[in-house]
Amino acid sequence: MQAVARPSAAQPSPPAPERRPRGPRRPFSVGRLLAWVALFLMIVITLAPFLWMLRTALSNNRVLFTEPGSWLPVDFTTGPFERVLGSASTEDAQAEGGSGASMRFWTYLRNSVIVSTAITLGQVLFSAMAAYAFARLRWPGRNVVFFAFITALMVPPVFTMLPNFVLIKNLGLLNTYPGIIAPFFFMTPFAVFFLRQFFLGISREVEEAAMIDGAGYFRIFFRIILPMSSAPIATLSVLTFINAWNEYFWPQLVGQEESVRVLTVALSAFHSSTPQTGPDWAGLMAATLVAAVPTMLLFLAFGRKIVNSIQFTGVK
Amino acid sequence: MASAARAEKAAARERAPRRQAKETRAALIFVAPAMLGFLVFFAWPTLRGLYLSFTDYDLLTPASFSGLDNYTRLVKDEVFWNSLWVTLQYVFINIGVQTFAALLLAVLIHRLTRSVVIRGIILLPYLISNVVVALLWYWMADYNLGIINEMLSWVGFDPVAFFGDEDWAIPTIAMVNVWRHLGYTALLIFAGLQTINRDVYEAAAVDGAGEVRIFFRITLPLLRPVMALVLVLTVIGSWQIFDTVAVTTQGGPVDATRVVQYYIFDQAFNRFDFGYASAISVVLFLILAGVALVQLKMLRAGESDQS
């Protein structure tokens, strides 16, 4: 399998971080100060809700109303997190103003992981294969089919969702993993479009050289194109995973049953199950926070890549 | 080495027909899985949705053809027209505020700092799901205990029922989604800003142009193609508002937040009127296609600006 020479010289290196030598510091000006203040304000507005979420999640729901304006937890307790993770007894939960209704967090977490992982693996692989065919291979009908794919970007999800729901129901796949995963598993127009843009930029000589060595299209794809594209593939994977993790509409339709319920659906259900008169805000915020942790961790690990990838889609 | 490659290329050209067939076969295999997904979950449901819109269908009994009934009903359905109007209000507020704020944010970052950390921070809200965002703001904007009303009271305002007041509900939902998407949009615009050659700015600065003048005379005109692209993405996206409504107001108070998508959902899954829901979907699709066409025209028109 190693017969194919890896043309390392042609490998596009990731763009060097843009770093211009620092010029002389610009002189202080009122305008510049105001600009910094504006930027600072926008960052505060971005971050404050996260802080509020954490502060509420560490409060005792029963006495939350006594200090509605305090940015610190009211009667600090880890109870809400214990309620969410299922380690609090019903009595403890009710003592802190929880409903005592069980939130099978670990089940929902497992379901979210299964669904998001499967969608990411399938969608990225199959979209990459299609993108390769669109970008690197010549075949009749190529442009027509690609145009059809792109047009699908315009179709509002709700339009396809009703018939898809009927289809999944007729196939007997309601409340199963395949039913939740299927519509996202094979492709999204966006993923194909995204990777095609990148594949178009790879030099043709690399393929020609491999072909002379006797490599077929499949070997070229798996041994050359994919490894060369590890950066965009990784960013697309992260974006796909985050989108799959956050998807609400579809799993809400086809995955209501506890055994396959994902976190977004569970959160919404948890919200509607708490009484309108005295909602368990602390428990809810703890749950939302815990549900957001996995994507946050992904962001910590791949933050720079995600940021760059959005710029990548923006430019071309 | 080069001549060998050339000879090989010539040989390849002679084998062209066979190679072409091989290449086509490989391409079809590569496209097959995506094609399957496309046909089953995009193309076929689109056609089927079109068909269902001419039927009476409750999911339990087979669909029965009813001609244009759904569409004539649609024309007379005041709730539908209201939902269109409400959605339009949402789109208008959401896009207006978001575009303005994102442009401001992008320019600020571009002119002030190169920090990836700051760029990362502004993207944070985009990473959490609509459901979480909706719940979080529902809590912060709570009438009795919400921090927003608490802060309003510090400066002497009366509390506002953000999600419960007919006049406030749509603007509130629009602002919640601005909060979530602002960073993403700003980064798209930021990417466009980075493609503008810095020399242009320096030349302008040497000529004595101030920041404001530079922005309106250079940045904005050169940014037009990027802004057009951003608008295509965000406008199409904002018509799809659903999650936030479903989690917070469920269409209420009265019909103040019954946006089109939620109305479709309501008809289909609460009243099991799939035929009628499909007809509304068709209309929404036509509107979106129209919007996209107009925008793409604008986008093309904008491409000539920068090359």
Short mmCIF file of N, CA and C in Angstrom, two decimals, chain A residues 18 20 32 35-36 38-39 42-43 45-47 49-50 52-53 56 64-65 68-69 71 126 129-130 132-133 136-140 145 148-149 152 154-160 162-167 169 182-183 186-187 189 211-212 217-218 221 242 246 248-249 252-253 264 267 271 281 284-285 288 292 295-296 299 304 306 310-311 314-315, chain B residues 8 19-20 23-24 26-27 29-31 33-38 40-42 45-46 48-49 57 59 101 105 108-109 112 114 116 118-121 123-125 127-129 131-132 135-140 145 147 150 154 179-180 184 187-188 190-191 194 198 202 229 240 242-243 247 261 264-265 268-269 274 277-278 281-282 284-285 288 292:
data_model
loop_
_atom_site.label_atom_id
_atom_site.label_comp_id
_atom_site.label_asym_id
_atom_site.label_seq_id
_atom_site.Cartn_x
_atom_site.Cartn_y
_atom_site.Cartn_z
N GLU A 18 -0.98 34.66 10.16
CA GLU A 18 -0.64 35.99 9.66
C GLU A 18 -0.01 36.79 10.80
N ARG A 20 2.29 40.13 11.12
CA ARG A 20 3.09 41.21 10.57
C ARG A 20 3.95 41.77 11.68
N ARG A 32 -10.06 55.60 19.03
CA ARG A 32 -9.55 54.25 19.28
C ARG A 32 -10.03 53.72 20.63
N ALA A 35 -13.58 52.72 20.30
CA ALA A 35 -13.67 51.45 19.57
C ALA A 35 -13.41 50.28 20.51
N TRP A 36 -12.37 50.42 21.36
CA TRP A 36 -12.08 49.35 22.32
C TRP A 36 -13.23 49.17 23.29
N ALA A 38 -16.37 49.76 22.74
CA ALA A 38 -17.46 49.09 22.02
C ALA A 38 -17.19 47.59 21.90
N LEU A 39 -15.97 47.25 21.54
CA LEU A 39 -15.61 45.83 21.41
C LEU A 39 -15.75 45.12 22.75
N MET A 42 -19.32 44.41 23.57
CA MET A 42 -19.87 43.29 22.81
C MET A 42 -19.40 41.96 23.38
N ILE A 43 -18.17 41.92 23.85
CA ILE A 43 -17.67 40.69 24.45
C ILE A 43 -18.40 40.41 25.76
N ILE A 45 -21.47 41.31 26.49
CA ILE A 45 -22.81 40.83 26.15
C ILE A 45 -22.76 39.37 25.70
N THR A 46 -21.68 39.00 25.03
CA THR A 46 -21.53 37.61 24.59
C THR A 46 -21.35 36.68 25.78
N LEU A 47 -20.55 37.10 26.75
CA LEU A 47 -20.17 36.18 27.82
C LEU A 47 -21.11 36.18 29.02
N PRO A 49 -24.33 35.99 29.59
CA PRO A 49 -25.33 34.91 29.75
C PRO A 49 -24.71 33.59 30.21
N PHE A 50 -23.49 33.30 29.77
CA PHE A 50 -22.84 32.06 30.22
C PHE A 50 -22.60 32.11 31.73
N TRP A 52 -24.30 33.85 33.84
CA TRP A 52 -25.60 33.79 34.49
C TRP A 52 -26.09 32.34 34.57
N MET A 53 -25.81 31.60 33.51
CA MET A 53 -26.17 30.19 33.47
C MET A 53 -25.47 29.44 34.61
N THR A 56 -26.76 30.50 38.13
CA THR A 56 -28.06 29.91 38.46
C THR A 56 -27.92 28.43 38.76
N LEU A 64 -34.01 30.99 45.25
CA LEU A 64 -33.47 31.75 44.11
C LEU A 64 -34.11 33.13 44.02
N PHE A 65 -35.41 33.19 44.36
CA PHE A 65 -36.14 34.44 44.19
C PHE A 65 -35.73 35.51 45.19
N PRO A 68 -32.70 38.03 43.20
CA PRO A 68 -32.73 37.89 41.73
C PRO A 68 -31.65 38.70 41.02
N GLY A 69 -31.05 39.67 41.71
CA GLY A 69 -30.09 40.52 41.02
C GLY A 69 -28.64 40.21 41.34
N TRP A 71 -25.13 38.46 41.13
CA TRP A 71 -24.38 37.72 40.11
C TRP A 71 -23.65 36.52 40.72
N PHE A 126 -18.99 10.26 3.02
CA PHE A 126 -19.74 10.21 1.76
C PHE A 126 -19.71 11.56 1.04
N MET A 129 -16.36 11.77 -0.64
CA MET A 129 -16.32 10.97 -1.86
C MET A 129 -17.02 11.69 -3.00
N ALA A 130 -18.20 12.22 -2.72
CA ALA A 130 -18.94 12.93 -3.77
C ALA A 130 -18.17 14.17 -4.21
N TYR A 132 -15.05 14.63 -4.20
CA TYR A 132 -13.92 14.19 -5.03
C TYR A 132 -14.38 13.97 -6.46
N ALA A 133 -15.52 13.29 -6.62
CA ALA A 133 -16.03 13.04 -7.96
C ALA A 133 -16.38 14.34 -8.67
N ARG A 136 -12.59 16.32 -9.07
CA ARG A 136 -11.40 15.75 -9.71
C ARG A 136 -11.69 14.81 -10.86
N LEU A 137 -12.89 14.33 -10.99
CA LEU A 137 -13.16 13.33 -12.04
C LEU A 137 -14.03 13.96 -13.11
N ARG A 138 -13.79 13.51 -14.36
CA ARG A 138 -14.66 14.01 -15.44
C ARG A 138 -15.66 12.93 -15.79
N TRP A 139 -16.91 13.28 -15.77
CA TRP A 139 -17.95 12.31 -16.13
C TRP A 139 -19.16 13.06 -16.63
N PRO A 140 -19.89 12.43 -17.54
CA PRO A 140 -21.05 13.11 -18.11
C PRO A 140 -22.09 13.40 -17.03
N VAL A 145 -25.65 17.35 -12.02
CA VAL A 145 -25.86 16.75 -10.71
C VAL A 145 -25.39 17.69 -9.60
N ALA A 148 -27.90 20.31 -9.02
CA ALA A 148 -29.05 19.78 -8.27
C ALA A 148 -28.73 19.74 -6.78
N PHE A 149 -27.51 19.30 -6.45
CA PHE A 149 -27.09 19.25 -5.04
C PHE A 149 -27.16 20.63 -4.42
N ALA A 152 -30.51 21.99 -3.62
CA ALA A 152 -31.09 21.41 -2.41
C ALA A 152 -30.80 22.26 -1.18
N MET A 154 -31.38 25.23 -0.95
CA MET A 154 -32.46 26.22 -0.85
C MET A 154 -33.74 25.63 -0.27
N VAL A 155 -33.91 24.34 -0.39
CA VAL A 155 -35.16 23.73 0.05
C VAL A 155 -35.26 23.85 1.56
N PRO A 156 -36.31 24.48 2.06
CA PRO A 156 -36.41 24.63 3.52
C PRO A 156 -36.58 23.27 4.18
N PRO A 157 -35.85 23.01 5.26
CA PRO A 157 -35.91 21.71 5.92
C PRO A 157 -37.35 21.29 6.22
N VAL A 158 -38.19 22.22 6.58
CA VAL A 158 -39.53 21.84 6.98
C VAL A 158 -40.28 21.20 5.81
N PHE A 159 -39.91 21.61 4.59
CA PHE A 159 -40.57 21.10 3.40
C PHE A 159 -40.30 19.62 3.20
N THR A 160 -39.03 19.22 3.40
CA THR A 160 -38.67 17.81 3.23
C THR A 160 -38.99 17.00 4.47
N LEU A 162 -41.67 16.81 6.47
CA LEU A 162 -42.96 16.10 6.55
C LEU A 162 -42.92 14.79 5.77
N PRO A 163 -42.56 14.82 4.47
CA PRO A 163 -42.46 13.56 3.74
C PRO A 163 -41.43 12.61 4.34
N ASN A 164 -40.31 13.17 4.81
CA ASN A 164 -39.30 12.30 5.43
C ASN A 164 -39.87 11.62 6.67
N PHE A 165 -40.66 12.35 7.41
CA PHE A 165 -41.28 11.77 8.59
C PHE A 165 -42.19 10.61 8.19
N VAL A 166 -42.99 10.83 7.14
CA VAL A 166 -43.87 9.77 6.65
C VAL A 166 -43.05 8.57 6.21
N LEU A 167 -41.96 8.84 5.49
CA LEU A 167 -41.10 7.76 5.01
C LEU A 167 -40.53 6.95 6.17
N LYS A 169 -41.59 6.75 9.12
CA LYS A 169 -42.68 6.05 9.81
C LYS A 169 -43.06 4.77 9.06
N ALA A 182 -30.61 8.84 9.62
CA ALA A 182 -30.66 8.65 8.16
C ALA A 182 -30.61 9.93 7.31
N PRO A 183 -31.47 10.94 7.57
CA PRO A 183 -31.49 12.07 6.65
C PRO A 183 -30.17 12.85 6.59
N PHE A 186 -25.95 10.55 4.72
CA PHE A 186 -25.30 10.36 3.43
C PHE A 186 -24.67 11.63 2.86
N MET A 187 -25.25 12.74 3.16
CA MET A 187 -24.71 13.99 2.62
C MET A 187 -25.44 15.17 3.24
N PRO A 189 -25.78 19.13 1.29
CA PRO A 189 -25.24 19.91 0.18
C PRO A 189 -24.07 20.77 0.63
N MET A 211 -0.96 8.05 -10.66
CA MET A 211 -1.57 7.21 -11.69
C MET A 211 -0.50 6.48 -12.48
N ILE A 212 0.61 7.20 -12.71
CA ILE A 212 1.72 6.57 -13.42
C ILE A 212 2.23 5.40 -12.60
N TYR A 217 -8.33 5.09 -8.80
CA TYR A 217 -8.98 6.26 -8.23
C TYR A 217 -9.23 6.11 -6.73
N PHE A 218 -9.54 4.87 -6.32
CA PHE A 218 -9.85 4.69 -4.91
C PHE A 218 -8.62 4.86 -4.06
N PHE A 221 -7.80 8.48 -3.86
CA PHE A 221 -8.68 9.19 -2.94
C PHE A 221 -8.29 8.94 -1.49
N ILE A 242 -21.00 19.37 15.76
CA ILE A 242 -21.71 20.39 16.55
C ILE A 242 -23.13 20.56 16.05
N ASN A 246 -26.57 19.69 18.10
CA ASN A 246 -27.55 20.74 18.40
C ASN A 246 -28.88 20.57 17.69
N TYR A 248 -32.48 19.81 16.68
CA TYR A 248 -33.62 19.68 17.57
C TYR A 248 -34.88 19.23 16.82
N PHE A 249 -35.18 19.90 15.71
CA PHE A 249 -36.40 19.69 14.96
C PHE A 249 -36.62 18.21 14.64
N GLN A 252 -36.71 15.58 17.51
CA GLN A 252 -37.91 15.84 18.27
C GLN A 252 -39.11 15.15 17.63
N LEU A 253 -39.08 15.03 16.29
CA LEU A 253 -40.16 14.38 15.57
C LEU A 253 -40.08 12.87 15.66
N THR A 264 -30.99 17.53 23.31
CA THR A 264 -31.80 18.72 23.01
C THR A 264 -33.27 18.45 23.28
N LEU A 267 -33.92 18.17 27.04
CA LEU A 267 -33.93 19.48 27.70
C LEU A 267 -35.28 20.15 27.53
N HIS A 271 -37.95 20.99 30.42
CA HIS A 271 -38.49 22.33 30.59
C HIS A 271 -40.01 22.30 30.68
N TRP A 281 -35.50 26.49 37.72
CA TRP A 281 -34.51 27.18 36.89
C TRP A 281 -33.10 26.69 37.14
N LEU A 284 -32.66 23.44 35.43
CA LEU A 284 -32.63 23.64 33.98
C LEU A 284 -31.30 24.18 33.50
N MET A 285 -30.80 25.17 34.24
CA MET A 285 -29.53 25.78 33.83
C MET A 285 -28.38 24.80 34.00
N THR A 288 -28.70 22.57 30.97
CA THR A 288 -28.25 23.19 29.73
C THR A 288 -26.73 23.31 29.71
N ALA A 292 -24.13 21.51 27.13
CA ALA A 292 -23.27 22.31 26.25
C ALA A 292 -21.80 21.95 26.40
N THR A 295 -19.74 20.20 23.30
CA THR A 295 -19.37 21.07 22.18
C THR A 295 -18.34 22.11 22.61
N MET A 296 -18.44 22.53 23.87
CA MET A 296 -17.45 23.48 24.39
C MET A 296 -16.06 22.84 24.38
N PHE A 299 -14.70 22.74 21.07
CA PHE A 299 -14.27 24.06 20.66
C PHE A 299 -12.91 24.40 21.25
N ARG A 304 -9.29 27.17 17.03
CA ARG A 304 -8.60 27.90 15.98
C ARG A 304 -9.03 27.38 14.61
N ILE A 306 -11.87 25.88 13.81
CA ILE A 306 -13.25 26.26 13.48
C ILE A 306 -13.28 27.70 13.02
N ILE A 310 -14.50 28.86 9.18
CA ILE A 310 -15.60 29.76 8.83
C ILE A 310 -15.10 30.82 7.88
N GLN A 311 -13.86 31.27 8.11
CA GLN A 311 -13.30 32.23 7.18
C GLN A 311 -13.09 31.59 5.83
N GLY A 314 -16.21 31.53 4.04
CA GLY A 314 -16.63 32.88 3.72
C GLY A 314 -15.94 33.41 2.47
N VAL A 315 -14.66 33.07 2.34
CA VAL A 315 -13.90 33.67 1.26
C VAL A 315 -14.34 33.12 -0.10
N GLU B 8 4.06 9.72 -21.15
CA GLU B 8 2.99 9.02 -20.45
C GLU B 8 1.64 9.69 -20.71
N ARG B 19 -10.04 5.06 -20.68
CA ARG B 19 -9.80 5.71 -19.40
C ARG B 19 -11.04 6.53 -18.99
N GLN B 20 -11.65 7.13 -20.01
CA GLN B 20 -12.85 7.93 -19.74
C GLN B 20 -13.94 7.07 -19.13
N GLU B 23 -13.03 6.27 -15.65
CA GLU B 23 -13.18 7.43 -14.77
C GLU B 23 -14.66 7.66 -14.43
N THR B 24 -15.52 7.50 -15.45
CA THR B 24 -16.95 7.67 -15.22
C THR B 24 -17.45 6.64 -14.22
N ALA B 26 -15.76 5.08 -11.91
CA ALA B 26 -15.27 5.42 -10.57
C ALA B 26 -16.09 6.56 -9.98
N ALA B 27 -16.36 7.58 -10.82
CA ALA B 27 -17.11 8.75 -10.33
C ALA B 27 -18.48 8.34 -9.83
N ILE B 29 -19.41 5.50 -8.65
CA ILE B 29 -19.29 4.80 -7.37
C ILE B 29 -19.06 5.80 -6.24
N PHE B 30 -18.22 6.81 -6.51
CA PHE B 30 -17.93 7.81 -5.49
C PHE B 30 -19.18 8.61 -5.13
N VAL B 31 -19.99 8.90 -6.14
CA VAL B 31 -21.16 9.74 -5.90
C VAL B 31 -22.33 8.95 -5.33
N PRO B 33 -23.26 6.94 -2.74
CA PRO B 33 -23.90 7.10 -1.41
C PRO B 33 -24.56 8.47 -1.24
N ALA B 34 -23.85 9.52 -1.65
CA ALA B 34 -24.41 10.86 -1.52
C ALA B 34 -25.66 10.99 -2.39
N MET B 35 -25.59 10.37 -3.56
CA MET B 35 -26.73 10.41 -4.48
C MET B 35 -27.94 9.73 -3.84
N LEU B 36 -27.68 8.59 -3.21
CA LEU B 36 -28.77 7.88 -2.52
C LEU B 36 -29.42 8.79 -1.48
N GLY B 37 -28.59 9.43 -0.65
CA GLY B 37 -29.12 10.33 0.36
C GLY B 37 -29.87 11.50 -0.27
N PHE B 38 -29.31 12.01 -1.36
CA PHE B 38 -29.94 13.15 -2.04
C PHE B 38 -31.32 12.78 -2.57
N VAL B 40 -33.28 10.15 -1.77
CA VAL B 40 -34.25 9.66 -0.80
C VAL B 40 -34.70 10.76 0.15
N PHE B 41 -33.75 11.64 0.57
CA PHE B 41 -34.09 12.57 1.64
C PHE B 41 -34.20 14.03 1.20
N PHE B 42 -33.86 14.34 -0.06
CA PHE B 42 -34.04 15.70 -0.54
C PHE B 42 -34.98 15.77 -1.75
N PRO B 45 -38.62 13.61 -1.27
CA PRO B 45 -39.54 14.30 -0.36
C PRO B 45 -40.02 15.64 -0.91
N THR B 46 -39.18 16.31 -1.70
CA THR B 46 -39.62 17.57 -2.28
C THR B 46 -40.80 17.32 -3.22
N ARG B 48 -42.72 14.65 -3.24
CA ARG B 48 -43.83 14.10 -2.47
C ARG B 48 -44.57 15.20 -1.69
N GLY B 49 -43.80 16.15 -1.16
CA GLY B 49 -44.41 17.27 -0.46
C GLY B 49 -45.32 18.06 -1.39
N TYR B 57 -54.68 14.51 3.97
CA TYR B 57 -53.88 13.40 4.49
C TYR B 57 -53.69 13.59 6.00
N LEU B 59 -52.27 10.99 7.91
CA LEU B 59 -51.23 10.05 8.33
C LEU B 59 -51.82 8.66 8.65
N ALA B 101 -24.78 44.93 13.54
CA ALA B 101 -23.89 44.63 14.67
C ALA B 101 -22.69 43.79 14.22
N LEU B 105 -18.87 44.74 14.59
CA LEU B 105 -17.97 43.86 15.34
C LEU B 105 -16.79 43.43 14.47
N LEU B 108 -14.42 46.33 13.99
CA LEU B 108 -13.70 46.60 15.24
C LEU B 108 -12.55 45.61 15.42
N ILE B 109 -12.87 44.33 15.26
CA ILE B 109 -11.83 43.32 15.44
C ILE B 109 -10.73 43.50 14.40
N LEU B 112 -8.62 46.59 15.27
CA LEU B 112 -8.04 46.72 16.61
C LEU B 112 -7.09 45.59 16.98
N ARG B 114 -5.56 41.28 16.49
CA ARG B 114 -5.44 40.06 15.69
C ARG B 114 -5.67 38.82 16.56
N VAL B 116 -6.87 35.66 18.19
CA VAL B 116 -7.75 34.54 17.86
C VAL B 116 -8.68 34.24 19.05
N ILE B 118 -10.16 36.40 21.01
CA ILE B 118 -11.35 37.25 20.91
C ILE B 118 -12.28 36.72 19.83
N ARG B 119 -11.72 36.30 18.70
CA ARG B 119 -12.54 35.73 17.65
C ARG B 119 -13.24 34.47 18.13
N GLY B 120 -12.54 33.71 18.95
CA GLY B 120 -13.15 32.50 19.51
C GLY B 120 -14.29 32.82 20.46
N ILE B 121 -14.08 33.83 21.30
CA ILE B 121 -15.10 34.19 22.29
C ILE B 121 -16.40 34.60 21.59
N LEU B 123 -17.56 33.60 18.99
CA LEU B 123 -18.21 32.46 18.34
C LEU B 123 -18.90 31.54 19.34
N LEU B 124 -18.59 31.73 20.65
CA LEU B 124 -19.10 30.80 21.67
C LEU B 124 -20.62 30.56 21.59
N PRO B 125 -21.44 31.60 21.49
CA PRO B 125 -22.89 31.35 21.48
C PRO B 125 -23.32 30.45 20.32
N LEU B 127 -21.99 27.86 19.37
CA LEU B 127 -21.70 26.45 19.61
C LEU B 127 -22.79 25.74 20.40
N ILE B 128 -23.63 26.48 21.09
CA ILE B 128 -24.65 25.82 21.88
C ILE B 128 -25.96 25.80 21.11
N SER B 129 -26.77 24.82 21.41
CA SER B 129 -27.94 24.58 20.57
C SER B 129 -29.00 25.65 20.76
N VAL B 131 -31.97 25.24 21.43
CA VAL B 131 -32.80 24.92 22.58
C VAL B 131 -32.19 25.50 23.85
N VAL B 132 -30.87 25.30 24.01
CA VAL B 132 -30.19 25.82 25.19
C VAL B 132 -30.25 27.34 25.21
N LEU B 135 -33.78 28.48 26.17
CA LEU B 135 -34.06 28.28 27.60
C LEU B 135 -33.33 29.33 28.43
N LEU B 136 -32.07 29.55 28.09
CA LEU B 136 -31.25 30.50 28.84
C LEU B 136 -31.87 31.90 28.82
N TRP B 137 -32.26 32.36 27.64
CA TRP B 137 -32.81 33.71 27.55
C TRP B 137 -34.22 33.77 28.10
N TYR B 138 -34.94 32.68 28.02
CA TYR B 138 -36.27 32.63 28.61
C TYR B 138 -36.18 32.89 30.11
N TRP B 139 -35.13 32.32 30.68
CA TRP B 139 -34.88 32.51 32.11
C TRP B 139 -34.39 33.91 32.42
N MET B 140 -33.47 34.42 31.64
CA MET B 140 -32.93 35.75 31.92
C MET B 140 -33.98 36.83 31.70
N LEU B 145 -38.27 37.00 37.95
CA LEU B 145 -36.95 36.73 38.50
C LEU B 145 -35.80 37.02 37.54
N ILE B 147 -32.87 38.40 35.25
CA ILE B 147 -31.84 39.42 35.51
C ILE B 147 -32.06 40.66 34.64
N GLU B 150 -34.49 42.76 36.31
CA GLU B 150 -33.83 43.26 37.51
C GLU B 150 -32.96 44.47 37.19
N TRP B 154 -33.11 48.60 38.12
CA TRP B 154 -32.04 49.42 38.69
C TRP B 154 -32.02 50.81 38.07
N TRP B 179 -28.10 37.24 19.15
CA TRP B 179 -27.03 36.90 20.11
C TRP B 179 -26.33 35.61 19.69
N ARG B 180 -27.12 34.62 19.27
CA ARG B 180 -26.50 33.34 18.94
C ARG B 180 -25.68 33.43 17.66
N TYR B 184 -20.81 34.31 14.37
CA TYR B 184 -20.63 33.59 13.11
C TYR B 184 -20.67 34.56 11.93
N LEU B 187 -17.66 36.78 11.78
CA LEU B 187 -16.46 36.11 11.26
C LEU B 187 -16.49 35.99 9.75
N LEU B 188 -17.69 35.76 9.19
CA LEU B 188 -17.81 35.73 7.72
C LEU B 188 -17.40 37.08 7.13
N PHE B 190 -15.57 39.32 8.63
CA PHE B 190 -14.15 39.48 8.94
C PHE B 190 -13.28 38.83 7.87
N ALA B 191 -13.72 37.64 7.42
CA ALA B 191 -12.98 36.95 6.36
C ALA B 191 -12.92 37.83 5.11
N GLN B 194 -10.43 40.59 5.47
CA GLN B 194 -9.04 40.18 5.34
C GLN B 194 -8.59 40.09 3.89
N ARG B 198 -4.20 45.46 2.43
CA ARG B 198 -3.91 46.48 3.45
C ARG B 198 -3.29 47.74 2.86
N GLU B 202 -3.48 51.81 3.79
CA GLU B 202 -2.33 52.66 4.09
C GLU B 202 -2.26 53.85 3.15
N LEU B 229 -23.15 37.82 -0.01
CA LEU B 229 -23.11 36.39 0.35
C LEU B 229 -23.64 36.17 1.76
N GLN B 240 -36.17 30.37 8.56
CA GLN B 240 -36.38 29.03 9.11
C GLN B 240 -36.59 29.04 10.62
N PHE B 242 -37.64 28.44 14.05
CA PHE B 242 -38.58 27.47 14.61
C PHE B 242 -38.23 27.13 16.06
N ASP B 243 -37.00 26.66 16.27
CA ASP B 243 -36.61 26.12 17.58
C ASP B 243 -36.93 27.07 18.74
N VAL B 247 -39.59 26.35 21.82
CA VAL B 247 -39.17 26.19 23.22
C VAL B 247 -39.78 27.27 24.11
N GLN B 261 -43.02 28.51 9.96
CA GLN B 261 -42.55 27.15 10.22
C GLN B 261 -43.29 26.53 11.40
N ILE B 264 -46.73 25.51 10.26
CA ILE B 264 -46.67 24.25 9.51
C ILE B 264 -46.58 23.07 10.47
N PHE B 265 -45.66 23.20 11.41
CA PHE B 265 -45.46 22.14 12.40
C PHE B 265 -46.76 21.86 13.17
N ALA B 268 -49.31 20.08 11.02
CA ALA B 268 -48.93 18.71 10.70
C ALA B 268 -48.98 17.81 11.93
N PHE B 269 -48.36 18.24 13.01
CA PHE B 269 -48.11 17.30 14.09
C PHE B 269 -49.02 17.48 15.30
N PHE B 274 -51.74 16.92 7.32
CA PHE B 274 -50.49 16.91 6.55
C PHE B 274 -50.64 17.58 5.19
N ALA B 277 -50.57 21.33 5.76
CA ALA B 277 -49.21 21.70 6.17
C ALA B 277 -48.28 21.70 4.96
N SER B 278 -48.44 20.72 4.07
CA SER B 278 -47.60 20.66 2.88
C SER B 278 -47.85 21.85 1.97
N SER B 281 -46.03 24.66 3.26
CA SER B 281 -44.60 24.45 2.98
C SER B 281 -44.26 24.86 1.56
N VAL B 282 -45.14 24.48 0.62
CA VAL B 282 -44.89 24.82 -0.79
C VAL B 282 -44.80 26.34 -0.94
N LEU B 284 -44.04 28.51 1.36
CA LEU B 284 -42.80 28.97 1.99
C LEU B 284 -41.60 28.71 1.07
N PHE B 285 -41.60 27.53 0.46
CA PHE B 285 -40.52 27.18 -0.47
C PHE B 285 -40.46 28.18 -1.62
N LEU B 288 -39.02 31.40 -0.45
CA LEU B 288 -37.58 31.29 -0.24
C LEU B 288 -36.83 31.25 -1.56
N ALA B 292 -34.07 33.84 -2.70
CA ALA B 292 -32.73 33.39 -3.09
C ALA B 292 -32.38 33.88 -4.48
#
